[in-house]
XYZ file of N, CA, C and O in Angstrom:
748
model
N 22.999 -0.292 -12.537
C 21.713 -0.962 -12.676
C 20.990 -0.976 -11.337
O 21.535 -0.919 -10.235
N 19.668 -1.062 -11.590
C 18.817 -0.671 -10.313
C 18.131 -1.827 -9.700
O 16.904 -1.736 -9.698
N 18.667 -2.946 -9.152
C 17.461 -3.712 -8.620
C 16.568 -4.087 -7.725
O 16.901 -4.306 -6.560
N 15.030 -4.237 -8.255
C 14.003 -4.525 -7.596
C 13.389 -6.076 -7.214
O 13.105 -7.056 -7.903
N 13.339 -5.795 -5.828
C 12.446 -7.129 -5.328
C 11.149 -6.349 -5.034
O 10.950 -5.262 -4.492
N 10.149 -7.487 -5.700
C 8.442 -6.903 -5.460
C 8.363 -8.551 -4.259
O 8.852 -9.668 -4.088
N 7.365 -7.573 -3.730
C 6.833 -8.855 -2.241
C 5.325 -8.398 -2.790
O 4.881 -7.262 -2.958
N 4.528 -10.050 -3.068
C 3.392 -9.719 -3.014
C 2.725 -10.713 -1.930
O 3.467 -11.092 -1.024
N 1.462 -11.143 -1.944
C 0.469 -11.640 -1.234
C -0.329 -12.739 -1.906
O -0.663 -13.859 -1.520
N -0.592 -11.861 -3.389
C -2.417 -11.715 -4.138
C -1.996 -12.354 -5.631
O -1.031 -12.953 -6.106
N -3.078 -11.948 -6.005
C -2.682 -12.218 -7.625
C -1.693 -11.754 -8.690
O -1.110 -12.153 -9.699
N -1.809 -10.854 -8.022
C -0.527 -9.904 -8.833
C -0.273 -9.184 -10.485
O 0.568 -9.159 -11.383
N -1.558 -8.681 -10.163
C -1.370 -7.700 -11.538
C -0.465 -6.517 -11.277
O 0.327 -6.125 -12.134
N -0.575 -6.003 -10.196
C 0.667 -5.318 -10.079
C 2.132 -6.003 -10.428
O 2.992 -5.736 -11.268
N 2.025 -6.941 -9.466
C 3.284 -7.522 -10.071
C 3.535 -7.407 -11.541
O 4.372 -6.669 -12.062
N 2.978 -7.960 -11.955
C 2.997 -8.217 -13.736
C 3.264 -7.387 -14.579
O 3.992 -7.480 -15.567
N 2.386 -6.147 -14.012
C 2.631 -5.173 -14.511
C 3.720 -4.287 -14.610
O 3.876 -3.609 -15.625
N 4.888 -4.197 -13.155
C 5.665 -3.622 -13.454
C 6.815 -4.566 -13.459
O 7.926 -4.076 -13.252
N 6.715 -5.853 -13.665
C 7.452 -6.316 -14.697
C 7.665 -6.430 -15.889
O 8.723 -6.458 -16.518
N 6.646 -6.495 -16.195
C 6.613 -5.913 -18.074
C 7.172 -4.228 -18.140
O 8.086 -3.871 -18.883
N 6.419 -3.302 -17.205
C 6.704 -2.382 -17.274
C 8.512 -1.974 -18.216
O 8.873 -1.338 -19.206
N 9.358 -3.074 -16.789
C 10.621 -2.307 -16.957
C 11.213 -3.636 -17.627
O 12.351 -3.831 -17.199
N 10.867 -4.456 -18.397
C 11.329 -5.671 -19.201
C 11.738 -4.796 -20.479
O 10.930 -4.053 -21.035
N 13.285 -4.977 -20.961
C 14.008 -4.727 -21.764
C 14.581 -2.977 -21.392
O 15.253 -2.209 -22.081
N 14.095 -2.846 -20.293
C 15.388 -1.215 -19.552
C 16.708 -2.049 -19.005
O 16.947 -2.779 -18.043
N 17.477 -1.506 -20.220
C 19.039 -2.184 -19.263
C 19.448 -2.039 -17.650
O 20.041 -2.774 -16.860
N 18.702 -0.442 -17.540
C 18.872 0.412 -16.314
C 17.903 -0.490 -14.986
O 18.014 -0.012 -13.857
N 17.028 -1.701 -15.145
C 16.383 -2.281 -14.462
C 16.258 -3.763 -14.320
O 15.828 -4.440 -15.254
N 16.615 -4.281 -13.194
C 16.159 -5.726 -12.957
C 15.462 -5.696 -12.189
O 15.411 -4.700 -11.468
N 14.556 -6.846 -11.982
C 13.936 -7.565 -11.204
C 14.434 -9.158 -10.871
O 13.853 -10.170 -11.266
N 15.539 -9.114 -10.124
C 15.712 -10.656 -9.657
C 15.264 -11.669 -8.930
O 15.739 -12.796 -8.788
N 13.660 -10.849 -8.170
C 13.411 -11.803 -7.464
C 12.092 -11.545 -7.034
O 12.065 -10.383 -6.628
N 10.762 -12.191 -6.911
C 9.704 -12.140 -6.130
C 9.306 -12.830 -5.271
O 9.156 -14.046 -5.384
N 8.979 -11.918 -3.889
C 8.385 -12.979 -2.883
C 7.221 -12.707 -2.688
O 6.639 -11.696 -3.081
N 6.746 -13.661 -2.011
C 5.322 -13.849 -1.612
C 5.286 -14.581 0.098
O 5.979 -15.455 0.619
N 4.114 -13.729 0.616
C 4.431 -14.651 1.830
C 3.299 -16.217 1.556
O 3.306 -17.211 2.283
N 2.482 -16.021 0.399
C 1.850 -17.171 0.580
C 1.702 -18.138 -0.819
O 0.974 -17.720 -1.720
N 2.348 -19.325 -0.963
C 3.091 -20.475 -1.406
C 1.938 -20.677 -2.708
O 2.374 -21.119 -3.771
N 0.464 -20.340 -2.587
C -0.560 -20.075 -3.778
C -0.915 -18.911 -4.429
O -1.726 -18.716 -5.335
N 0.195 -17.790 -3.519
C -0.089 -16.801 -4.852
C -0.509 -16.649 -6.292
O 0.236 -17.401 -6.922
N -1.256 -16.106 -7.041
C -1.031 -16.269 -8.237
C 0.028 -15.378 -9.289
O 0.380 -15.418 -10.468
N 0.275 -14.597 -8.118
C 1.615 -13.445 -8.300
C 2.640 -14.036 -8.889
O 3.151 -13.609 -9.925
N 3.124 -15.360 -8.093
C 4.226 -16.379 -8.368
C 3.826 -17.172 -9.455
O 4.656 -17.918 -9.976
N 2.723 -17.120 -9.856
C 2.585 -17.696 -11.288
C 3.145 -16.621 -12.541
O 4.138 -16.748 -13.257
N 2.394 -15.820 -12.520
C 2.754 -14.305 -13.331
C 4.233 -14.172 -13.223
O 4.835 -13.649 -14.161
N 4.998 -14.670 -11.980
C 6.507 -13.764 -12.284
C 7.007 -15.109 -12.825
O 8.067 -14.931 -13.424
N 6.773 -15.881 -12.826
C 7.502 -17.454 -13.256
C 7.284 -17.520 -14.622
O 8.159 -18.079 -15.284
N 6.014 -16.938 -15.369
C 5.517 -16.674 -16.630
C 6.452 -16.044 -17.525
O 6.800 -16.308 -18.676
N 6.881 -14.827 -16.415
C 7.641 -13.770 -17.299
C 9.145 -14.272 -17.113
O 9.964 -13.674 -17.811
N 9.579 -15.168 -16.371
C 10.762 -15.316 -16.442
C 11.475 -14.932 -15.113
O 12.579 -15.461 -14.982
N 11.104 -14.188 -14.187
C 11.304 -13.587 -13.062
C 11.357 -14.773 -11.825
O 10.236 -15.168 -11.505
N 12.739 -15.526 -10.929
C 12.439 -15.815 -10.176
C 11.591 -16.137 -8.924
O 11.159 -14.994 -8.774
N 11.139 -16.697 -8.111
C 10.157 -16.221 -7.145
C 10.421 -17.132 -6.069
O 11.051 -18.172 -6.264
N 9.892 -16.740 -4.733
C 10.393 -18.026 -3.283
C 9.125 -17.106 -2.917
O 8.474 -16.189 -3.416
N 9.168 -18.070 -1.488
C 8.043 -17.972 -0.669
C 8.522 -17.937 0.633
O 9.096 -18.979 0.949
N 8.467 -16.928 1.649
C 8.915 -16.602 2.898
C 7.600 -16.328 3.856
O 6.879 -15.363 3.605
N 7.344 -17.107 4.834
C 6.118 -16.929 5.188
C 6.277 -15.846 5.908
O 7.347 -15.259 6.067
N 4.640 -15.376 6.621
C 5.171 -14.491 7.750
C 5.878 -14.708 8.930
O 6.492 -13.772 9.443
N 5.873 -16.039 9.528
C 6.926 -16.373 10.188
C 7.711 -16.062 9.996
O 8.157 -15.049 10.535
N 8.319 -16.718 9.151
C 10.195 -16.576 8.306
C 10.074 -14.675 8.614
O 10.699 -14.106 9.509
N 9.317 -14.120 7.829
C 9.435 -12.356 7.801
C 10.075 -12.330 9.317
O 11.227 -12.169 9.719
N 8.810 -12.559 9.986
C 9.768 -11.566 11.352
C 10.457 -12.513 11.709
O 11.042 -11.823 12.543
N 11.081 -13.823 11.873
C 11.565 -14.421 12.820
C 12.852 -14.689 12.558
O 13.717 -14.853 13.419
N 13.137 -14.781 10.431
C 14.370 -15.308 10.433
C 15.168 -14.028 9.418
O 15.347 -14.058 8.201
N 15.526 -13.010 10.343
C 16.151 -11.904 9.515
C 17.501 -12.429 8.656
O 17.835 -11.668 7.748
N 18.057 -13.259 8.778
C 19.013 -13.298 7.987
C 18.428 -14.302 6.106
O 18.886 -14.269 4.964
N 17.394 -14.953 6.690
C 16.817 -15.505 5.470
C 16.058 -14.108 4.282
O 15.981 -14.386 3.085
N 15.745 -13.217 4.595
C 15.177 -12.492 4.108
C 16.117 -11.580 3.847
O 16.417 -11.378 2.670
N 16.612 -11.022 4.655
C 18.074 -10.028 3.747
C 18.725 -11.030 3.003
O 19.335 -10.544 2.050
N 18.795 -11.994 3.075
C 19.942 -13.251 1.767
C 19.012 -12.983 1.155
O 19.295 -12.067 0.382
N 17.934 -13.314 1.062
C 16.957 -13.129 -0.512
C 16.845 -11.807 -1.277
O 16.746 -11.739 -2.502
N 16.870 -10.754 -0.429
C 16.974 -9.871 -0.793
C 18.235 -9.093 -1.226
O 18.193 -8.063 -1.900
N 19.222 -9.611 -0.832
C 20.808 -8.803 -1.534
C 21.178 -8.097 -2.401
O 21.243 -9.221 -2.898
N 21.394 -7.622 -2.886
C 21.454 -6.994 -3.846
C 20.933 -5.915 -4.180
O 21.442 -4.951 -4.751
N 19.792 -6.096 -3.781
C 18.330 -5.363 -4.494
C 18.397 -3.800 -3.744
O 18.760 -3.599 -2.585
N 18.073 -3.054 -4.454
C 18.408 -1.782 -4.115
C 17.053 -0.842 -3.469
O 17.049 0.263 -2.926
N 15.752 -1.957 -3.840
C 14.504 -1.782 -3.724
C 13.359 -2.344 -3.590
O 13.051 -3.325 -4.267
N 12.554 -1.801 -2.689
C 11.726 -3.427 -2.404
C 10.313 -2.700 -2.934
O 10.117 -1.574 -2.477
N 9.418 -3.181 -3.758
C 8.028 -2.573 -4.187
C 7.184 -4.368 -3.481
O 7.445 -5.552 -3.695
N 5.933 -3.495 -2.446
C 4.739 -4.079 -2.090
C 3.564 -3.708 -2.856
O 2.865 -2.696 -2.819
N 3.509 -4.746 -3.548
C 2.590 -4.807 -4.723
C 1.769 -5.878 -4.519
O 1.779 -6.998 -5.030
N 0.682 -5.121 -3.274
C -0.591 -6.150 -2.694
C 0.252 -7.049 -1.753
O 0.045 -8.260 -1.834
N 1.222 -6.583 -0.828
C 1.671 -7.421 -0.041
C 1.048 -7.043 1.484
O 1.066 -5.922 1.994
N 0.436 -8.407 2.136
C 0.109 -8.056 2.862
C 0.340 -8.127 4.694
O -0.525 -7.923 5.546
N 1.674 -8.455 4.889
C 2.145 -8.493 6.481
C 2.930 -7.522 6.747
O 3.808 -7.276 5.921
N 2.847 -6.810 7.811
C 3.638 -5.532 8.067
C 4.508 -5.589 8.032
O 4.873 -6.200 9.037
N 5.636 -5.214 7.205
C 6.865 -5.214 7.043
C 7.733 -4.988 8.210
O 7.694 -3.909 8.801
N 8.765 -6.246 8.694
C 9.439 -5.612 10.244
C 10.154 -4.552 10.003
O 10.225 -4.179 8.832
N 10.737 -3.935 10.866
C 11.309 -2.648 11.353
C 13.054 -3.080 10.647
O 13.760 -2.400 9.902
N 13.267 -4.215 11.142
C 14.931 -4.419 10.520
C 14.755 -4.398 9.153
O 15.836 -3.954 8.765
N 13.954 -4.633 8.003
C 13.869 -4.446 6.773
C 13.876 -3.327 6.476
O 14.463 -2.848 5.506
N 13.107 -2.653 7.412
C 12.964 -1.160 7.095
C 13.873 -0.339 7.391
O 13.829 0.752 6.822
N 14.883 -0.581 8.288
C 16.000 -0.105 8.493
C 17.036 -0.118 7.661
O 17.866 0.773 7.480
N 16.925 -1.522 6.991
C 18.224 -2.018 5.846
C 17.526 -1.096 5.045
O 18.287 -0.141 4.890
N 16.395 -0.882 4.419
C 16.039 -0.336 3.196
C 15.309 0.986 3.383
O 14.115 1.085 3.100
N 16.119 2.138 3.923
C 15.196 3.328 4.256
C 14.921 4.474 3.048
O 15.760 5.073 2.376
N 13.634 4.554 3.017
C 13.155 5.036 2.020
C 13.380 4.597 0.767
O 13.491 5.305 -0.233
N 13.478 2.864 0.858
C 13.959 2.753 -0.514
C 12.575 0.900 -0.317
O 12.761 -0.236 -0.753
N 11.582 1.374 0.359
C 10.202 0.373 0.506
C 9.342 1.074 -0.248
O 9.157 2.143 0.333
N 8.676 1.022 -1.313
C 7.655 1.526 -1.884
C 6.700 0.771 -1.899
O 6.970 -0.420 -2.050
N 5.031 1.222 -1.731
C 4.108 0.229 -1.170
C 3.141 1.186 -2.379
O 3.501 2.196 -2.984
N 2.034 0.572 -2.444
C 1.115 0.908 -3.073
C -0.383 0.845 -2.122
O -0.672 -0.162 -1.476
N -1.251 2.072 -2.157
C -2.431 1.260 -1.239
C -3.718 2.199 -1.870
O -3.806 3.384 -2.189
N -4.574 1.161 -1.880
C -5.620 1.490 -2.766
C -7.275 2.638 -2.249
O -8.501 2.527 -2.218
N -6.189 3.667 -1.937
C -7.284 4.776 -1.071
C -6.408 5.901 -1.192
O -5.188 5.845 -1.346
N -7.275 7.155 -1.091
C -6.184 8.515 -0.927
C -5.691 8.677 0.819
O -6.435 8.921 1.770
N -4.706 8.527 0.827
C -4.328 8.265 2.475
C -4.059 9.787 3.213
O -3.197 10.554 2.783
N -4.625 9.996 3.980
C -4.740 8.900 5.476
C -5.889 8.397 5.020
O -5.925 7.166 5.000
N -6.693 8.876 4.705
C -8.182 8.216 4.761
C -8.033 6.761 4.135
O -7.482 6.586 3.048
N -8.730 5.414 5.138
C -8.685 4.541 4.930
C -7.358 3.582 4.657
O -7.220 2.656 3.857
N -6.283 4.244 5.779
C -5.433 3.216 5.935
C -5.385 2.855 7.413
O -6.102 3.298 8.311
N -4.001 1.604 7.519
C -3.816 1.476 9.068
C -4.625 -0.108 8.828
O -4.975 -0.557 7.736
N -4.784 -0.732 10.085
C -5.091 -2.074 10.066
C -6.503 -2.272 9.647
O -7.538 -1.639 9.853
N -6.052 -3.927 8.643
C -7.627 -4.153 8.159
C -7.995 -3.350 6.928
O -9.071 -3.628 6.400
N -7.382 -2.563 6.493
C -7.561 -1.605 5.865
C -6.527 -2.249 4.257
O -5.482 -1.796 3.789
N -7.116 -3.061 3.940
C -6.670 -3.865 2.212
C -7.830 -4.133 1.313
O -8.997 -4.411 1.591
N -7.294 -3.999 0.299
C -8.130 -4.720 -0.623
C -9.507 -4.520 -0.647
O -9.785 -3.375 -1.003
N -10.369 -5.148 -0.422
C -11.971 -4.928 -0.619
C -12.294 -4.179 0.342
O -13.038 -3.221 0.134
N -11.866 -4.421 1.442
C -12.135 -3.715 3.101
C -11.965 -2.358 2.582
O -12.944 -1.763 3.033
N -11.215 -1.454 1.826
C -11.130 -0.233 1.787
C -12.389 0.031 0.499
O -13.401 0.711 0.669
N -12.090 -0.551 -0.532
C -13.495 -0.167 -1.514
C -14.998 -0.191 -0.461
O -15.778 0.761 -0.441
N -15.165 -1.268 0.243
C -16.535 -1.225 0.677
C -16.654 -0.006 2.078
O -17.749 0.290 2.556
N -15.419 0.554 2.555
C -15.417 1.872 3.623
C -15.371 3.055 2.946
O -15.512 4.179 3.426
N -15.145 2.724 1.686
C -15.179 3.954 1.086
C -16.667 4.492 0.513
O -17.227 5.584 0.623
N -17.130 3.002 -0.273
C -18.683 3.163 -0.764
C -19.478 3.667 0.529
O -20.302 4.579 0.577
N -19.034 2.862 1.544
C -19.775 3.318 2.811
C -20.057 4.084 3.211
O -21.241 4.262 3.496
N -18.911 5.143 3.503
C -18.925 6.486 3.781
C -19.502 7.424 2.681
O -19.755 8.563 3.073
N -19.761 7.140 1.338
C -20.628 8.129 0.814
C -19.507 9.176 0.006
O -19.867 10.251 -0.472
N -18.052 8.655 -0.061
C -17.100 9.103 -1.065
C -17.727 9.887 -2.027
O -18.937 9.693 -2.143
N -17.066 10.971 -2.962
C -17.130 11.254 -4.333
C -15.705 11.158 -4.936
O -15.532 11.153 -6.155
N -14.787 11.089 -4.126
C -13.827 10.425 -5.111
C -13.015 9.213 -3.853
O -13.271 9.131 -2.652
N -11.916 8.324 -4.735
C -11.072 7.515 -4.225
C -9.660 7.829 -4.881
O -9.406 8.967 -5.276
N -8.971 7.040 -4.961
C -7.373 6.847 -6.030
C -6.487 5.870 -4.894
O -6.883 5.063 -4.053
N -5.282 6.275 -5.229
C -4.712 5.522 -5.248
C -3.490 6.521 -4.018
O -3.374 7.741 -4.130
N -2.643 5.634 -2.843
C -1.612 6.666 -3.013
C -0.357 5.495 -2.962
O -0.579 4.345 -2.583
N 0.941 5.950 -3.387
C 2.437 5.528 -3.504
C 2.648 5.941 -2.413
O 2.143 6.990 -2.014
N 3.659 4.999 -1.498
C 4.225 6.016 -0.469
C 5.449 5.400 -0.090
O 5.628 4.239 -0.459
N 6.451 6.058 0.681
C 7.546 4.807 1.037
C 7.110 4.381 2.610
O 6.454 5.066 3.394
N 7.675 3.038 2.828
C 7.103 2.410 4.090
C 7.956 2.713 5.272
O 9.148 2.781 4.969
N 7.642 2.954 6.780
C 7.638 3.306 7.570
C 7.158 2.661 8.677
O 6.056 2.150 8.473
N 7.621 2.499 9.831
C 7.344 1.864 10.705
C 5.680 1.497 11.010
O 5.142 0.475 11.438
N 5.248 2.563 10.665
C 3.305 2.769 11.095
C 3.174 2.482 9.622
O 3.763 2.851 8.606
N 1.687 1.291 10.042
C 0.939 0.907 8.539
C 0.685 2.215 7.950
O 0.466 3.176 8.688
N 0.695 2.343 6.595
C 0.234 3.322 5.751
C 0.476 4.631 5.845
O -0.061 5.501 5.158
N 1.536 4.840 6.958
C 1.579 6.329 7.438
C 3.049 6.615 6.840
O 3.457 7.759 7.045
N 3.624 6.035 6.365
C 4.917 6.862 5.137
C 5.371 7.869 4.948
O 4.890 8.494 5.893
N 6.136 8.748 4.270
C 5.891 10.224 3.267
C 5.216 9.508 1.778
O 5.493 8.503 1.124
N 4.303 10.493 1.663
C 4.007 9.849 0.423
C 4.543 10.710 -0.772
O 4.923 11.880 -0.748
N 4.467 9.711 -1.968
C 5.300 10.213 -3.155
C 4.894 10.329 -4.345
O 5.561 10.725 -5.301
N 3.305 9.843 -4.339
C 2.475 10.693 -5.174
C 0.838 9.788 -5.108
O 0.600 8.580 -5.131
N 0.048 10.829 -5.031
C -1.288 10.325 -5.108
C -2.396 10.431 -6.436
O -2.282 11.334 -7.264
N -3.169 9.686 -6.498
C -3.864 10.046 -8.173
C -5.336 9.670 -7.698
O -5.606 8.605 -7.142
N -6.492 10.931 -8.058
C -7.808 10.403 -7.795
C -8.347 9.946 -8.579
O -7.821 10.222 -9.657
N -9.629 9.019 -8.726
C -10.470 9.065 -9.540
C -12.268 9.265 -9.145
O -12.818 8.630 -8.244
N -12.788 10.014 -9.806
C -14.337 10.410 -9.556
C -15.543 8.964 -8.930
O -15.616 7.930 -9.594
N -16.153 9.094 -7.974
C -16.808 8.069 -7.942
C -18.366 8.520 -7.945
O -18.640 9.525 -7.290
N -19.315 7.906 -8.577
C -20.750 8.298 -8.516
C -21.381 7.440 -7.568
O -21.021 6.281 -7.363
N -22.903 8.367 -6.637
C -23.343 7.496 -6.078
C -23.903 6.134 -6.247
O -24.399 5.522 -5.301
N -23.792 5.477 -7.915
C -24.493 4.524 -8.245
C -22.918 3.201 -7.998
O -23.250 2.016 -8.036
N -21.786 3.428 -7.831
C -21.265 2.549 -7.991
C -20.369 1.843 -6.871
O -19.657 2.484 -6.099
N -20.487 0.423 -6.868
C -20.240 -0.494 -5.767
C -18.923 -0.500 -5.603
O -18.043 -0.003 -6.306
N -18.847 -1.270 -4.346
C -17.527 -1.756 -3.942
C -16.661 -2.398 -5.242
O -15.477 -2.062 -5.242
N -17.048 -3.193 -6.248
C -16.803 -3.992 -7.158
C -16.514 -2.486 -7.935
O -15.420 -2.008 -7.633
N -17.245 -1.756 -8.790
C -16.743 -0.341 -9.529
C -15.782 0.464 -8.667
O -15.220 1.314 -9.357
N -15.513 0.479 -7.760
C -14.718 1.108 -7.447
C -13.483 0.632 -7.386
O -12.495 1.311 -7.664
N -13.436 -0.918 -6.910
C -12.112 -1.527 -6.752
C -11.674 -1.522 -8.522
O -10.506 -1.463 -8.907
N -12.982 -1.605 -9.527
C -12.080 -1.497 -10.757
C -11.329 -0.090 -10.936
O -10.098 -0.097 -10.934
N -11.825 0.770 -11.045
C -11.697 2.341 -10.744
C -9.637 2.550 -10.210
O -8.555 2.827 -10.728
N -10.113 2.253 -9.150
C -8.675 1.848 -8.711
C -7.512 1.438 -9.083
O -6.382 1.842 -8.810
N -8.040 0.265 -9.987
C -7.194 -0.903 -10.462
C -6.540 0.035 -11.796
O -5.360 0.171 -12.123
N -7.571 0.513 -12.309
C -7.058 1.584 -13.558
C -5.896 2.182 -13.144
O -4.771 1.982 -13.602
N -6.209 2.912 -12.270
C -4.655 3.750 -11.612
C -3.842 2.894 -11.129
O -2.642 3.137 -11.255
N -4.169 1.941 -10.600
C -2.491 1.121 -10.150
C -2.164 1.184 -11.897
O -1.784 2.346 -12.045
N -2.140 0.738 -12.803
C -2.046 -0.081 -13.713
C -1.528 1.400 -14.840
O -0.830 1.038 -15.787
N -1.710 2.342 -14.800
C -1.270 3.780 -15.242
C -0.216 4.058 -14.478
O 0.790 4.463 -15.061
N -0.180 3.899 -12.881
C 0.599 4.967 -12.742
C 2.044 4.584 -11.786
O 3.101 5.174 -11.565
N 1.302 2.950 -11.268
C 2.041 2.270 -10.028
C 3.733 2.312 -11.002
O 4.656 2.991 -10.555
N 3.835 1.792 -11.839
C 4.898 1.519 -12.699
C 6.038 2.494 -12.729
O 7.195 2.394 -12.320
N 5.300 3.604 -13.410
C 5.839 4.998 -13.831
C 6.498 5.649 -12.634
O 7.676 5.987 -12.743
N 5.751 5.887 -11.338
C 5.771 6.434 -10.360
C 7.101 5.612 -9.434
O 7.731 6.170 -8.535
N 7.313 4.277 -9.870
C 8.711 3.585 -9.375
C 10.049 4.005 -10.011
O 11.144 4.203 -9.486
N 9.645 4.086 -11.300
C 10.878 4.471 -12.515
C 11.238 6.017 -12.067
O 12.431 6.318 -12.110
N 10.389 6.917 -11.682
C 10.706 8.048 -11.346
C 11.692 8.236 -9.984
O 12.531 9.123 -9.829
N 11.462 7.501 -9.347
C 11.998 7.289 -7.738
C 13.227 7.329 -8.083
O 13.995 8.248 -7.799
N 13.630 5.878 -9.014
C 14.597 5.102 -8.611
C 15.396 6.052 -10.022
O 16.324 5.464 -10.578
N 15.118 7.092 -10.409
C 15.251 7.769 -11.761
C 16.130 9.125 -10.693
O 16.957 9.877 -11.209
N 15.773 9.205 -9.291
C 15.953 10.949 -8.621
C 17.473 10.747 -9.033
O 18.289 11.649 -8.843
C-alpha cells in the first residue's frame, strides 16, 4: 500500500480532490493532512472526508525536524496541493523524488518566489500569454525548478482575466493533478 501525506495552505480543492480521487483504491491511503495554517479550509474538506489533519506552522517546518518526520512516517509521499512555504532541504532529503507539487503555470515561465496563486494568473494576463496550464513536478531544493513529470496547456484569449484564467487552470488541476499522482506512485 502506498501512502500519501498532502500539505496544503488554501482551500483545498486539490486536496479534496485527490482524496476522493483515490477513496476506495485498496492500493492507496491518505493518513494524514497538513497545513501550515490552523484556518485552512483544506482541513475542513479532509476532516469532511474522513482524512486526519494537524497543523505545523512554518516555524515548526524548518525548526522542529523531528515533529514533522513523526507526522509524516510512514508515508511514502508527500503531494503540495497549494502549499505554500518552501519545503526544507531535510524533508527533501528524507523524501527524494518522492515530493510532488503542483504549480499553476507552464514552468519555468512564472515560477520561483512570489510566484502563487493569483500572482501567476495576473503575470501571465500581463504578459500577453496565448496559452497557460498547469505543470506537476517533483520538489527540489530551488522553488519550482524540479524535473518535471508532466505538463498540460490550456488556450487563453485576449479577452480573458486573471479570474478566467485562474478558472482555466483550475480545470486542469482537477483532470489531471489526481491521475498524474496515481501514475507516479503506479512506476
Amino acid at each position: 500500500m502506498t501512502k500519501l501525506a498532502i500539505f496544503v495552505s488554501g482551500g483545498g480543492t486539490n486536496c479534496e480532490n485527490i482524496i476522493r480521487y483515490f477513496q476506495g483504491n485498496p492500493e492507496v491511503q491518505i493518513p494524514i493532512v497538513v497545513s501550515n495554517k490552523s484556518d485552512a479550509y483544506a482541513l475542513v474538506r479532509a476532516t469532511n472526508l474522513g482524512v486526519p489533519t494537524t497543523v505545523i506552522t512554518r516555524q515548526q517546518l524548518n525548526e522542529d525536524r523531528e515533529l514533522v518526520l513523526n507526522t509524516v512516517a510512514g508515508c511514502d509521499y508527500i503531494i503540495l496541493a497549494g502549499f505554500l512555504p518552501k519545503v526544507p532541504e531535510y524533508l527533501i532529503n528524507e523524501f527524494p523524488n518522492h515530493i510532488i507539487n503542483i504549480h499553476p503555470a507552464l514552468l519555468p515561465k512564472y515560477g520561483g518566489k512570489g510566484m502563487w496563486g493569483h500572482h501567476v494568473h495576473e503575470a501571465v494576463k500581463a504578459a500577453g500569454e496565448t496559452e497557460t496550464g498547469i505543470t506537476i513536478h517533483y520538489v527540489n531544493t530551488e522553488l519550482d525548478a524540479g524535473e518535471q513529470i508532466a505538463q498540460f496547456a490550456t488556450a487563453l484569449s485576449p479577452d480573458d482575466t486573471p479570474d478566467d484564467i485562474a478558472d482555466k487552470v483550475h480545470l486542469l488541476e482537477m483532470a489531471h493533478f489526481p491521475k498524474v499522482i496515481e501514475q507516479v506512485i503506479n512506476k
